[in-house]
Amino acid sequence: MGASNASTTSDFTLVGLFSYTGPHLTLFFLVATMFTAGLLGNTILILLIATDSRLHTPMYFLLSQLSLLDVGFPLVTIPKMVADFLQGENTITLWGCATQMFFLMLMGVSEGVLLSLMSYDRYVAVCHPLHYQVLMRGQVCVVMVGASWFSGALVASIQTSITLQFPYCASHTVDHFCELPALLKLSCADTSAYELALSVSGVLILLLPLSLIFTSYGHVLGAVLRMHSAEARHKAFTTCSSHVAVVGLFYGAAVFMYMVPGSYHSPQQDNVVSLFYSLITPTLNPLIYSLRNREVRMALVKAMGRADFRAKR
């Protein structure tokens, strides 16, 4: 298709998830409730880890970064979606769309790498407990977190800059979020070579961290089964099962969205999956960790006790 068929407007139309009907209004309030609960839960978890000295450990430092990513993920998309619904507008500029796509990739890639590093932390804690303080010292944790954020920023910068080079046709309709697969479908140019490159990079971005996670938790499972103490076995299994649950939620949606060819899933399925990893997973993560980790529950009770004491004074 020639360049003459490219659209002259730089605005995109975001197909709204909500409409002014009963079921959609119910969905709107459900999304708003989950968005608020997710922000509140992750913010509380970050504050607890920062203020309670018992949570100043490598595992909880990495968990605070996961919560920070889970605060950012829904902020990239949900406020815009809600504002469009309330104002009756559904347009976004090209640069606004590029910004949304950049931060979605930044958060997504960073979280994927961080989850793999968290699995390594559990591997060291369970399989090499005597060397844990050395292998997971403060400098190492900072490097881990820096690597996760840097990898996310690098991938997002490259993918966004390349995507902006393509011409876009008269149809500028995007389903809900400005994501890379959705924008490529609107391009007038032949994107097959780029899509092939994306598939190859997807192996590195998704499957390499996932293989590290499987390897780490495979060793952890073997070590847990060999433990003689039932209490130690239960504690290790409880902590690691929380991590595995988060990994399953995040990577299940990411693999479906970016590794499964577009011909095998419909736009409606893409919409559900996008909403899943941009809203549902960030909301569930703090619940999974706080309900299953005794240290977090104790820190929360302690913080509530201090707040109650100050209120009575």
PDB file of N, CA, C and O in Angstrom, residues 243-308:
ATOM      1  N   HIS A 243       5.396 -16.819  45.186  1.00  0.00           N
ATOM      2  CA  HIS A 243       6.136 -16.327  44.030  1.00  0.00           C
ATOM      3  C   HIS A 243       5.686 -17.031  42.756  1.00  0.00           C
ATOM      4  O   HIS A 243       5.526 -16.404  41.710  1.00  0.00           O
ATOM      5  N   VAL A 244       5.490 -18.344  42.834  1.00  0.00           N
ATOM      6  CA  VAL A 244       5.076 -19.115  41.664  1.00  0.00           C
ATOM      7  C   VAL A 244       3.698 -18.663  41.183  1.00  0.00           C
ATOM      8  O   VAL A 244       3.433 -18.583  39.977  1.00  0.00           O
ATOM      9  N   ALA A 245       2.805 -18.345  42.114  1.00  0.00           N
ATOM     10  CA  ALA A 245       1.470 -17.868  41.742  1.00  0.00           C
ATOM     11  C   ALA A 245       1.562 -16.563  40.964  1.00  0.00           C
ATOM     12  O   ALA A 245       0.885 -16.379  39.939  1.00  0.00           O
ATOM     13  N   VAL A 246       2.412 -15.627  41.437  1.00  0.00           N
ATOM     14  CA  VAL A 246       2.585 -14.351  40.749  1.00  0.00           C
ATOM     15  C   VAL A 246       3.187 -14.566  39.363  1.00  0.00           C
ATOM     16  O   VAL A 246       2.764 -13.961  38.373  1.00  0.00           O
ATOM     17  N   VAL A 247       4.195 -15.440  39.277  1.00  0.00           N
ATOM     18  CA  VAL A 247       4.831 -15.743  37.992  1.00  0.00           C
ATOM     19  C   VAL A 247       3.814 -16.316  37.008  1.00  0.00           C
ATOM     20  O   VAL A 247       3.762 -15.930  35.832  1.00  0.00           O
ATOM     21  N   GLY A 248       2.974 -17.243  37.488  1.00  0.00           N
ATOM     22  CA  GLY A 248       1.977 -17.850  36.619  1.00  0.00           C
ATOM     23  C   GLY A 248       0.988 -16.839  36.079  1.00  0.00           C
ATOM     24  O   GLY A 248       0.636 -16.854  34.888  1.00  0.00           O
ATOM     25  N   LEU A 249       0.524 -15.929  36.936  1.00  0.00           N
ATOM     26  CA  LEU A 249      -0.426 -14.908  36.516  1.00  0.00           C
ATOM     27  C   LEU A 249       0.182 -13.986  35.461  1.00  0.00           C
ATOM     28  O   LEU A 249      -0.433 -13.690  34.427  1.00  0.00           O
ATOM     29  N   PHE A 250       1.407 -13.521  35.721  1.00  0.00           N
ATOM     30  CA  PHE A 250       2.029 -12.547  34.821  1.00  0.00           C
ATOM     31  C   PHE A 250       2.450 -13.176  33.507  1.00  0.00           C
ATOM     32  O   PHE A 250       2.097 -12.695  32.423  1.00  0.00           O
ATOM     33  N   TYR A 251       3.206 -14.263  33.574  1.00  0.00           N
ATOM     34  CA  TYR A 251       3.757 -14.848  32.352  1.00  0.00           C
ATOM     35  C   TYR A 251       2.692 -15.537  31.513  1.00  0.00           C
ATOM     36  O   TYR A 251       2.811 -15.607  30.278  1.00  0.00           O
ATOM     37  N   GLY A 252       1.647 -16.067  32.142  1.00  0.00           N
ATOM     38  CA  GLY A 252       0.574 -16.677  31.370  1.00  0.00           C
ATOM     39  C   GLY A 252      -0.052 -15.682  30.412  1.00  0.00           C
ATOM     40  O   GLY A 252      -0.249 -15.973  29.216  1.00  0.00           O
ATOM     41  N   ALA A 253      -0.333 -14.467  30.914  1.00  0.00           N
ATOM     42  CA  ALA A 253      -0.917 -13.429  30.059  1.00  0.00           C
ATOM     43  C   ALA A 253       0.078 -12.914  29.038  1.00  0.00           C
ATOM     44  O   ALA A 253      -0.263 -12.684  27.866  1.00  0.00           O
ATOM     45  N   ALA A 254       1.347 -12.722  29.449  1.00  0.00           N
ATOM     46  CA  ALA A 254       2.352 -12.169  28.541  1.00  0.00           C
ATOM     47  C   ALA A 254       2.657 -13.121  27.392  1.00  0.00           C
ATOM     48  O   ALA A 254       2.787 -12.693  26.232  1.00  0.00           O
ATOM     49  N   VAL A 255       2.793 -14.414  27.683  1.00  0.00           N
ATOM     50  CA  VAL A 255       3.076 -15.392  26.629  1.00  0.00           C
ATOM     51  C   VAL A 255       1.919 -15.458  25.634  1.00  0.00           C
ATOM     52  O   VAL A 255       2.123 -15.511  24.418  1.00  0.00           O
ATOM     53  N   PHE A 256       0.684 -15.422  26.140  1.00  0.00           N
ATOM     54  CA  PHE A 256      -0.475 -15.453  25.249  1.00  0.00           C
ATOM     55  C   PHE A 256      -0.494 -14.231  24.335  1.00  0.00           C
ATOM     56  O   PHE A 256      -0.783 -14.334  23.137  1.00  0.00           O
ATOM     57  N   MET A 257      -0.152 -13.080  24.884  1.00  0.00           N
ATOM     58  CA  MET A 257      -0.260 -11.833  24.128  1.00  0.00           C
ATOM     59  C   MET A 257       0.857 -11.678  23.105  1.00  0.00           C
ATOM     60  O   MET A 257       0.623 -11.234  21.967  1.00  0.00           O
ATOM     61  N   TYR A 258       2.093 -12.053  23.475  1.00  0.00           N
ATOM     62  CA  TYR A 258       3.236 -11.722  22.634  1.00  0.00           C
ATOM     63  C   TYR A 258       3.908 -12.914  21.970  1.00  0.00           C
ATOM     64  O   TYR A 258       4.711 -12.738  21.059  1.00  0.00           O
ATOM     65  N   MET A 259       3.622 -14.141  22.414  1.00  0.00           N
ATOM     66  CA  MET A 259       4.260 -15.308  21.815  1.00  0.00           C
ATOM     67  C   MET A 259       3.315 -16.097  20.911  1.00  0.00           C
ATOM     68  O   MET A 259       3.742 -16.720  19.952  1.00  0.00           O
ATOM     69  N   VAL A 260       2.018 -16.081  21.222  1.00  0.00           N
ATOM     70  CA  VAL A 260       1.042 -16.782  20.392  1.00  0.00           C
ATOM     71  C   VAL A 260       0.718 -15.910  19.177  1.00  0.00           C
ATOM     72  O   VAL A 260       0.390 -14.732  19.333  1.00  0.00           O
ATOM     73  N   PRO A 261       0.823 -16.440  17.946  1.00  0.00           N
ATOM     74  CA  PRO A 261       0.519 -15.641  16.744  1.00  0.00           C
ATOM     75  C   PRO A 261      -0.882 -15.030  16.806  1.00  0.00           C
ATOM     76  O   PRO A 261      -1.819 -15.623  17.338  1.00  0.00           O
ATOM     77  N   GLY A 262      -0.989 -13.819  16.245  1.00  0.00           N
ATOM     78  CA  GLY A 262      -2.257 -13.091  16.310  1.00  0.00           C
ATOM     79  C   GLY A 262      -3.423 -13.811  15.679  1.00  0.00           C
ATOM     80  O   GLY A 262      -4.580 -13.585  16.059  1.00  0.00           O
ATOM     81  N   SER A 263      -3.147 -14.687  14.715  1.00  0.00           N
ATOM     82  CA  SER A 263      -4.230 -15.410  14.050  1.00  0.00           C
ATOM     83  C   SER A 263      -4.907 -16.426  14.968  1.00  0.00           C
ATOM     84  O   SER A 263      -5.988 -16.913  14.647  1.00  0.00           O
ATOM     85  N   TYR A 264      -4.276 -16.735  16.097  1.00  0.00           N
ATOM     86  CA  TYR A 264      -4.821 -17.747  17.002  1.00  0.00           C
ATOM     87  C   TYR A 264      -5.625 -17.149  18.159  1.00  0.00           C
ATOM     88  O   TYR A 264      -6.106 -17.880  19.009  1.00  0.00           O
ATOM     89  N   HIS A 265      -5.750 -15.836  18.195  1.00  0.00           N
ATOM     90  CA  HIS A 265      -6.613 -15.250  19.224  1.00  0.00           C
ATOM     91  C   HIS A 265      -7.301 -14.012  18.662  1.00  0.00           C
ATOM     92  O   HIS A 265      -6.753 -13.297  17.825  1.00  0.00           O
ATOM     93  N   SER A 266      -8.506 -13.782  19.145  1.00  0.00           N
ATOM     94  CA  SER A 266      -9.349 -12.708  18.636  1.00  0.00           C
ATOM     95  C   SER A 266      -9.062 -11.397  19.362  1.00  0.00           C
ATOM     96  O   SER A 266      -8.468 -11.396  20.448  1.00  0.00           O
ATOM     97  N   PRO A 267      -9.497 -10.253  18.790  1.00  0.00           N
ATOM     98  CA  PRO A 267      -9.351  -8.975  19.489  1.00  0.00           C
ATOM     99  C   PRO A 267     -10.038  -8.966  20.844  1.00  0.00           C
ATOM    100  O   PRO A 267      -9.559  -8.330  21.789  1.00  0.00           O
ATOM    101  N   GLN A 268     -11.172  -9.662  20.966  1.00  0.00           N
ATOM    102  CA  GLN A 268     -11.864  -9.730  22.261  1.00  0.00           C
ATOM    103  C   GLN A 268     -11.006 -10.434  23.296  1.00  0.00           C
ATOM    104  O   GLN A 268     -10.936 -10.006  24.460  1.00  0.00           O
ATOM    105  N   GLN A 269     -10.327 -11.520  22.887  1.00  0.00           N
ATOM    106  CA  GLN A 269      -9.430 -12.208  23.812  1.00  0.00           C
ATOM    107  C   GLN A 269      -8.244 -11.323  24.175  1.00  0.00           C
ATOM    108  O   GLN A 269      -7.807 -11.309  25.340  1.00  0.00           O
ATOM    109  N   ASP A 270      -7.728 -10.576  23.209  1.00  0.00           N
ATOM    110  CA  ASP A 270      -6.628  -9.646  23.491  1.00  0.00           C
ATOM    111  C   ASP A 270      -7.046  -8.607  24.519  1.00  0.00           C
ATOM    112  O   ASP A 270      -6.263  -8.237  25.405  1.00  0.00           O
ATOM    113  N   ASN A 271      -8.282  -8.118  24.405  1.00  0.00           N
ATOM    114  CA  ASN A 271      -8.767  -7.108  25.343  1.00  0.00           C
ATOM    115  C   ASN A 271      -8.815  -7.650  26.764  1.00  0.00           C
ATOM    116  O   ASN A 271      -8.423  -6.974  27.723  1.00  0.00           O
ATOM    117  N   VAL A 272      -9.302  -8.887  26.904  1.00  0.00           N
ATOM    118  CA  VAL A 272      -9.388  -9.502  28.232  1.00  0.00           C
ATOM    119  C   VAL A 272      -8.000  -9.711  28.815  1.00  0.00           C
ATOM    120  O   VAL A 272      -7.752  -9.407  29.993  1.00  0.00           O
ATOM    121  N   VAL A 273      -7.075 -10.217  27.996  1.00  0.00           N
ATOM    122  CA  VAL A 273      -5.713 -10.477  28.469  1.00  0.00           C
ATOM    123  C   VAL A 273      -5.016  -9.169  28.831  1.00  0.00           C
ATOM    124  O   VAL A 273      -4.317  -9.086  29.845  1.00  0.00           O
ATOM    125  N   SER A 274      -5.204  -8.121  28.014  1.00  0.00           N
ATOM    126  CA  SER A 274      -4.597  -6.819  28.314  1.00  0.00           C
ATOM    127  C   SER A 274      -5.086  -6.276  29.642  1.00  0.00           C
ATOM    128  O   SER A 274      -4.301  -5.770  30.456  1.00  0.00           O
ATOM    129  N   LEU A 275      -6.388  -6.379  29.864  1.00  0.00           N
ATOM    130  CA  LEU A 275      -6.947  -5.918  31.127  1.00  0.00           C
ATOM    131  C   LEU A 275      -6.451  -6.779  32.284  1.00  0.00           C
ATOM    132  O   LEU A 275      -6.226  -6.285  33.392  1.00  0.00           O
ATOM    133  N   PHE A 276      -6.205  -8.054  32.000  1.00  0.00           N
ATOM    134  CA  PHE A 276      -5.765  -8.974  33.042  1.00  0.00           C
ATOM    135  C   PHE A 276      -4.400  -8.571  33.585  1.00  0.00           C
ATOM    136  O   PHE A 276      -4.226  -8.399  34.788  1.00  0.00           O
ATOM    137  N   TYR A 277      -3.411  -8.411  32.670  1.00  0.00           N
ATOM    138  CA  TYR A 277      -2.072  -8.142  33.193  1.00  0.00           C
ATOM    139  C   TYR A 277      -1.829  -6.669  33.521  1.00  0.00           C
ATOM    140  O   TYR A 277      -0.864  -6.332  34.191  1.00  0.00           O
ATOM    141  N   SER A 278      -2.705  -5.772  33.047  1.00  0.00           N
ATOM    142  CA  SER A 278      -2.538  -4.365  33.383  1.00  0.00           C
ATOM    143  C   SER A 278      -3.333  -3.946  34.612  1.00  0.00           C
ATOM    144  O   SER A 278      -3.063  -2.894  35.192  1.00  0.00           O
ATOM    145  N   LEU A 279      -4.291  -4.751  35.057  1.00  0.00           N
ATOM    146  CA  LEU A 279      -5.121  -4.386  36.203  1.00  0.00           C
ATOM    147  C   LEU A 279      -5.274  -5.525  37.211  1.00  0.00           C
ATOM    148  O   LEU A 279      -4.993  -5.345  38.406  1.00  0.00           O
ATOM    149  N   ILE A 280      -5.702  -6.687  36.749  1.00  0.00           N
ATOM    150  CA  ILE A 280      -6.032  -7.768  37.678  1.00  0.00           C
ATOM    151  C   ILE A 280      -4.787  -8.294  38.390  1.00  0.00           C
ATOM    152  O   ILE A 280      -4.767  -8.428  39.621  1.00  0.00           O
ATOM    153  N   THR A 281      -3.726  -8.567  37.612  1.00  0.00           N
ATOM    154  CA  THR A 281      -2.500  -9.082  38.227  1.00  0.00           C
ATOM    155  C   THR A 281      -1.887  -8.094  39.215  1.00  0.00           C
ATOM    156  O   THR A 281      -1.533  -8.491  40.334  1.00  0.00           O
ATOM    157  N   PRO A 282      -1.730  -6.798  38.881  1.00  0.00           N
ATOM    158  CA  PRO A 282      -1.204  -5.859  39.879  1.00  0.00           C
ATOM    159  C   PRO A 282      -2.075  -5.741  41.136  1.00  0.00           C
ATOM    160  O   PRO A 282      -1.564  -5.446  42.218  1.00  0.00           O
ATOM    161  N   THR A 283      -3.382  -5.988  40.991  1.00  0.00           N
ATOM    162  CA  THR A 283      -4.259  -5.934  42.165  1.00  0.00           C
ATOM    163  C   THR A 283      -4.103  -7.172  43.034  1.00  0.00           C
ATOM    164  O   THR A 283      -4.139  -7.091  44.275  1.00  0.00           O
ATOM    165  N   LEU A 284      -3.907  -8.328  42.403  1.00  0.00           N
ATOM    166  CA  LEU A 284      -3.802  -9.580  43.153  1.00  0.00           C
ATOM    167  C   LEU A 284      -2.446  -9.768  43.815  1.00  0.00           C
ATOM    168  O   LEU A 284      -2.353 -10.426  44.856  1.00  0.00           O
ATOM    169  N   ASN A 285      -1.389  -9.213  43.240  1.00  0.00           N
ATOM    170  CA  ASN A 285      -0.049  -9.450  43.767  1.00  0.00           C
ATOM    171  C   ASN A 285       0.107  -9.108  45.248  1.00  0.00           C
ATOM    172  O   ASN A 285       0.612  -9.932  46.024  1.00  0.00           O
ATOM    173  N   PRO A 286      -0.285  -7.904  45.687  1.00  0.00           N
ATOM    174  CA  PRO A 286      -0.124  -7.619  47.129  1.00  0.00           C
ATOM    175  C   PRO A 286      -0.985  -8.511  48.004  1.00  0.00           C
ATOM    176  O   PRO A 286      -0.595  -8.839  49.133  1.00  0.00           O
ATOM    177  N   LEU A 287      -2.151  -8.936  47.506  1.00  0.00           N
ATOM    178  CA  LEU A 287      -2.996  -9.840  48.288  1.00  0.00           C
ATOM    179  C   LEU A 287      -2.326 -11.200  48.434  1.00  0.00           C
ATOM    180  O   LEU A 287      -2.341 -11.802  49.512  1.00  0.00           O
ATOM    181  N   ILE A 288      -1.718 -11.686  47.356  1.00  0.00           N
ATOM    182  CA  ILE A 288      -1.044 -12.980  47.411  1.00  0.00           C
ATOM    183  C   ILE A 288       0.096 -12.951  48.415  1.00  0.00           C
ATOM    184  O   ILE A 288       0.253 -13.848  49.244  1.00  0.00           O
ATOM    185  N   TYR A 289       0.896 -11.888  48.383  1.00  0.00           N
ATOM    186  CA  TYR A 289       2.042 -11.818  49.287  1.00  0.00           C
ATOM    187  C   TYR A 289       1.633 -11.519  50.721  1.00  0.00           C
ATOM    188  O   TYR A 289       2.135 -12.130  51.666  1.00  0.00           O
ATOM    189  N   SER A 290       0.721 -10.576  50.917  1.00  0.00           N
ATOM    190  CA  SER A 290       0.380 -10.173  52.283  1.00  0.00           C
ATOM    191  C   SER A 290      -0.393 -11.244  53.030  1.00  0.00           C
ATOM    192  O   SER A 290      -0.237 -11.419  54.240  1.00  0.00           O
ATOM    193  N   LEU A 291      -1.237 -11.988  52.313  1.00  0.00           N
ATOM    194  CA  LEU A 291      -2.032 -13.012  52.982  1.00  0.00           C
ATOM    195  C   LEU A 291      -1.227 -14.268  53.277  1.00  0.00           C
ATOM    196  O   LEU A 291      -1.559 -15.018  54.199  1.00  0.00           O
ATOM    197  N   ARG A 292      -0.153 -14.506  52.522  1.00  0.00           N
ATOM    198  CA  ARG A 292       0.604 -15.740  52.685  1.00  0.00           C
ATOM    199  C   ARG A 292       1.926 -15.536  53.429  1.00  0.00           C
ATOM    200  O   ARG A 292       2.597 -16.504  53.759  1.00  0.00           O
ATOM    201  N   ASN A 293       2.328 -14.304  53.660  1.00  0.00           N
ATOM    202  CA  ASN A 293       3.582 -14.028  54.346  1.00  0.00           C
ATOM    203  C   ASN A 293       3.324 -13.516  55.752  1.00  0.00           C
ATOM    204  O   ASN A 293       2.753 -12.435  55.940  1.00  0.00           O
ATOM    205  N   ARG A 294       3.748 -14.273  56.732  1.00  0.00           N
ATOM    206  CA  ARG A 294       3.501 -13.931  58.136  1.00  0.00           C
ATOM    207  C   ARG A 294       4.178 -12.617  58.513  1.00  0.00           C
ATOM    208  O   ARG A 294       3.615 -11.811  59.270  1.00  0.00           O
ATOM    209  N   GLU A 295       5.384 -12.359  57.970  1.00  0.00           N
ATOM    210  CA  GLU A 295       6.103 -11.135  58.311  1.00  0.00           C
ATOM    211  C   GLU A 295       5.332  -9.893  57.862  1.00  0.00           C
ATOM    212  O   GLU A 295       5.290  -8.887  58.569  1.00  0.00           O
ATOM    213  N   VAL A 296       4.717  -9.966  56.676  1.00  0.00           N
ATOM    214  CA  VAL A 296       3.951  -8.821  56.175  1.00  0.00           C
ATOM    215  C   VAL A 296       2.715  -8.605  57.039  1.00  0.00           C
ATOM    216  O   VAL A 296       2.376  -7.461  57.382  1.00  0.00           O
ATOM    217  N   ARG A 297       2.039  -9.677  57.420  1.00  0.00           N
ATOM    218  CA  ARG A 297       0.846  -9.539  58.271  1.00  0.00           C
ATOM    219  C   ARG A 297       1.218  -8.923  59.625  1.00  0.00           C
ATOM    220  O   ARG A 297       0.494  -8.064  60.138  1.00  0.00           O
ATOM    221  N   MET A 298       2.335  -9.369  60.191  1.00  0.00           N
ATOM    222  CA  MET A 298       2.767  -8.816  61.476  1.00  0.00           C
ATOM    223  C   MET A 298       3.139  -7.342  61.353  1.00  0.00           C
ATOM    224  O   MET A 298       2.830  -6.537  62.236  1.00  0.00           O
ATOM    225  N   ALA A 299       3.801  -6.974  60.244  1.00  0.00           N
ATOM    226  CA  ALA A 299       4.157  -5.569  60.027  1.00  0.00           C
ATOM    227  C   ALA A 299       2.914  -4.709  59.871  1.00  0.00           C
ATOM    228  O   ALA A 299       2.855  -3.575  60.366  1.00  0.00           O
ATOM    229  N   LEU A 300       1.890  -5.241  59.199  1.00  0.00           N
ATOM    230  CA  LEU A 300       0.638  -4.502  59.026  1.00  0.00           C
ATOM    231  C   LEU A 300      -0.073  -4.303  60.360  1.00  0.00           C
ATOM    232  O   LEU A 300      -0.568  -3.213  60.660  1.00  0.00           O
ATOM    233  N   VAL A 301      -0.122  -5.361  61.164  1.00  0.00           N
ATOM    234  CA  VAL A 301      -0.748  -5.259  62.486  1.00  0.00           C
ATOM    235  C   VAL A 301      -0.006  -4.245  63.344  1.00  0.00           C
ATOM    236  O   VAL A 301      -0.621  -3.428  64.047  1.00  0.00           O
ATOM    237  N   LYS A 302       1.320  -4.268  63.294  1.00  0.00           N
ATOM    238  CA  LYS A 302       2.126  -3.320  64.063  1.00  0.00           C
ATOM    239  C   LYS A 302       1.863  -1.891  63.616  1.00  0.00           C
ATOM    240  O   LYS A 302       1.711  -0.979  64.444  1.00  0.00           O
ATOM    241  N   ALA A 303       1.804  -1.669  62.304  1.00  0.00           N
ATOM    242  CA  ALA A 303       1.552  -0.325  61.778  1.00  0.00           C
ATOM    243  C   ALA A 303       0.157   0.164  62.154  1.00  0.00           C
ATOM    244  O   ALA A 303      -0.031   1.335  62.515  1.00  0.00           O
ATOM    245  N   MET A 304      -0.839  -0.732  62.090  1.00  0.00           N
ATOM    246  CA  MET A 304      -2.200  -0.346  62.477  1.00  0.00           C
ATOM    247  C   MET A 304      -2.263  -0.038  63.964  1.00  0.00           C
ATOM    248  O   MET A 304      -3.001   0.863  64.387  1.00  0.00           O
ATOM    249  N   GLY A 305      -1.502  -0.780  64.780  1.00  0.00           N
ATOM    250  CA  GLY A 305      -1.463  -0.505  66.213  1.00  0.00           C
ATOM    251  C   GLY A 305      -0.883   0.858  66.514  1.00  0.00           C
ATOM    252  O   GLY A 305      -1.400   1.583  67.376  1.00  0.00           O
ATOM    253  N   ARG A 306       0.188   1.218  65.792  1.00  0.00           N
ATOM    254  CA  ARG A 306       0.775   2.548  65.994  1.00  0.00           C
ATOM    255  C   ARG A 306      -0.196   3.637  65.574  1.00  0.00           C
ATOM    256  O   ARG A 306      -0.328   4.672  66.245  1.00  0.00           O
ATOM    257  N   ALA A 307      -0.895   3.433  64.457  1.00  0.00           N
ATOM    258  CA  ALA A 307      -1.855   4.426  63.984  1.00  0.00           C
ATOM    259  C   ALA A 307      -2.999   4.593  64.976  1.00  0.00           C
ATOM    260  O   ALA A 307      -3.467   5.707  65.246  1.00  0.00           O
ATOM    261  N   ASP A 308      -3.475   3.472  65.549  1.00  0.00           N
ATOM    262  CA  ASP A 308      -4.545   3.528  66.525  1.00  0.00           C
ATOM    263  C   ASP A 308      -4.102   4.249  67.794  1.00  0.00           C
ATOM    264  O   ASP A 308      -4.853   5.030  68.391  1.00  0.00           O
TER     265      ASP A 308
END
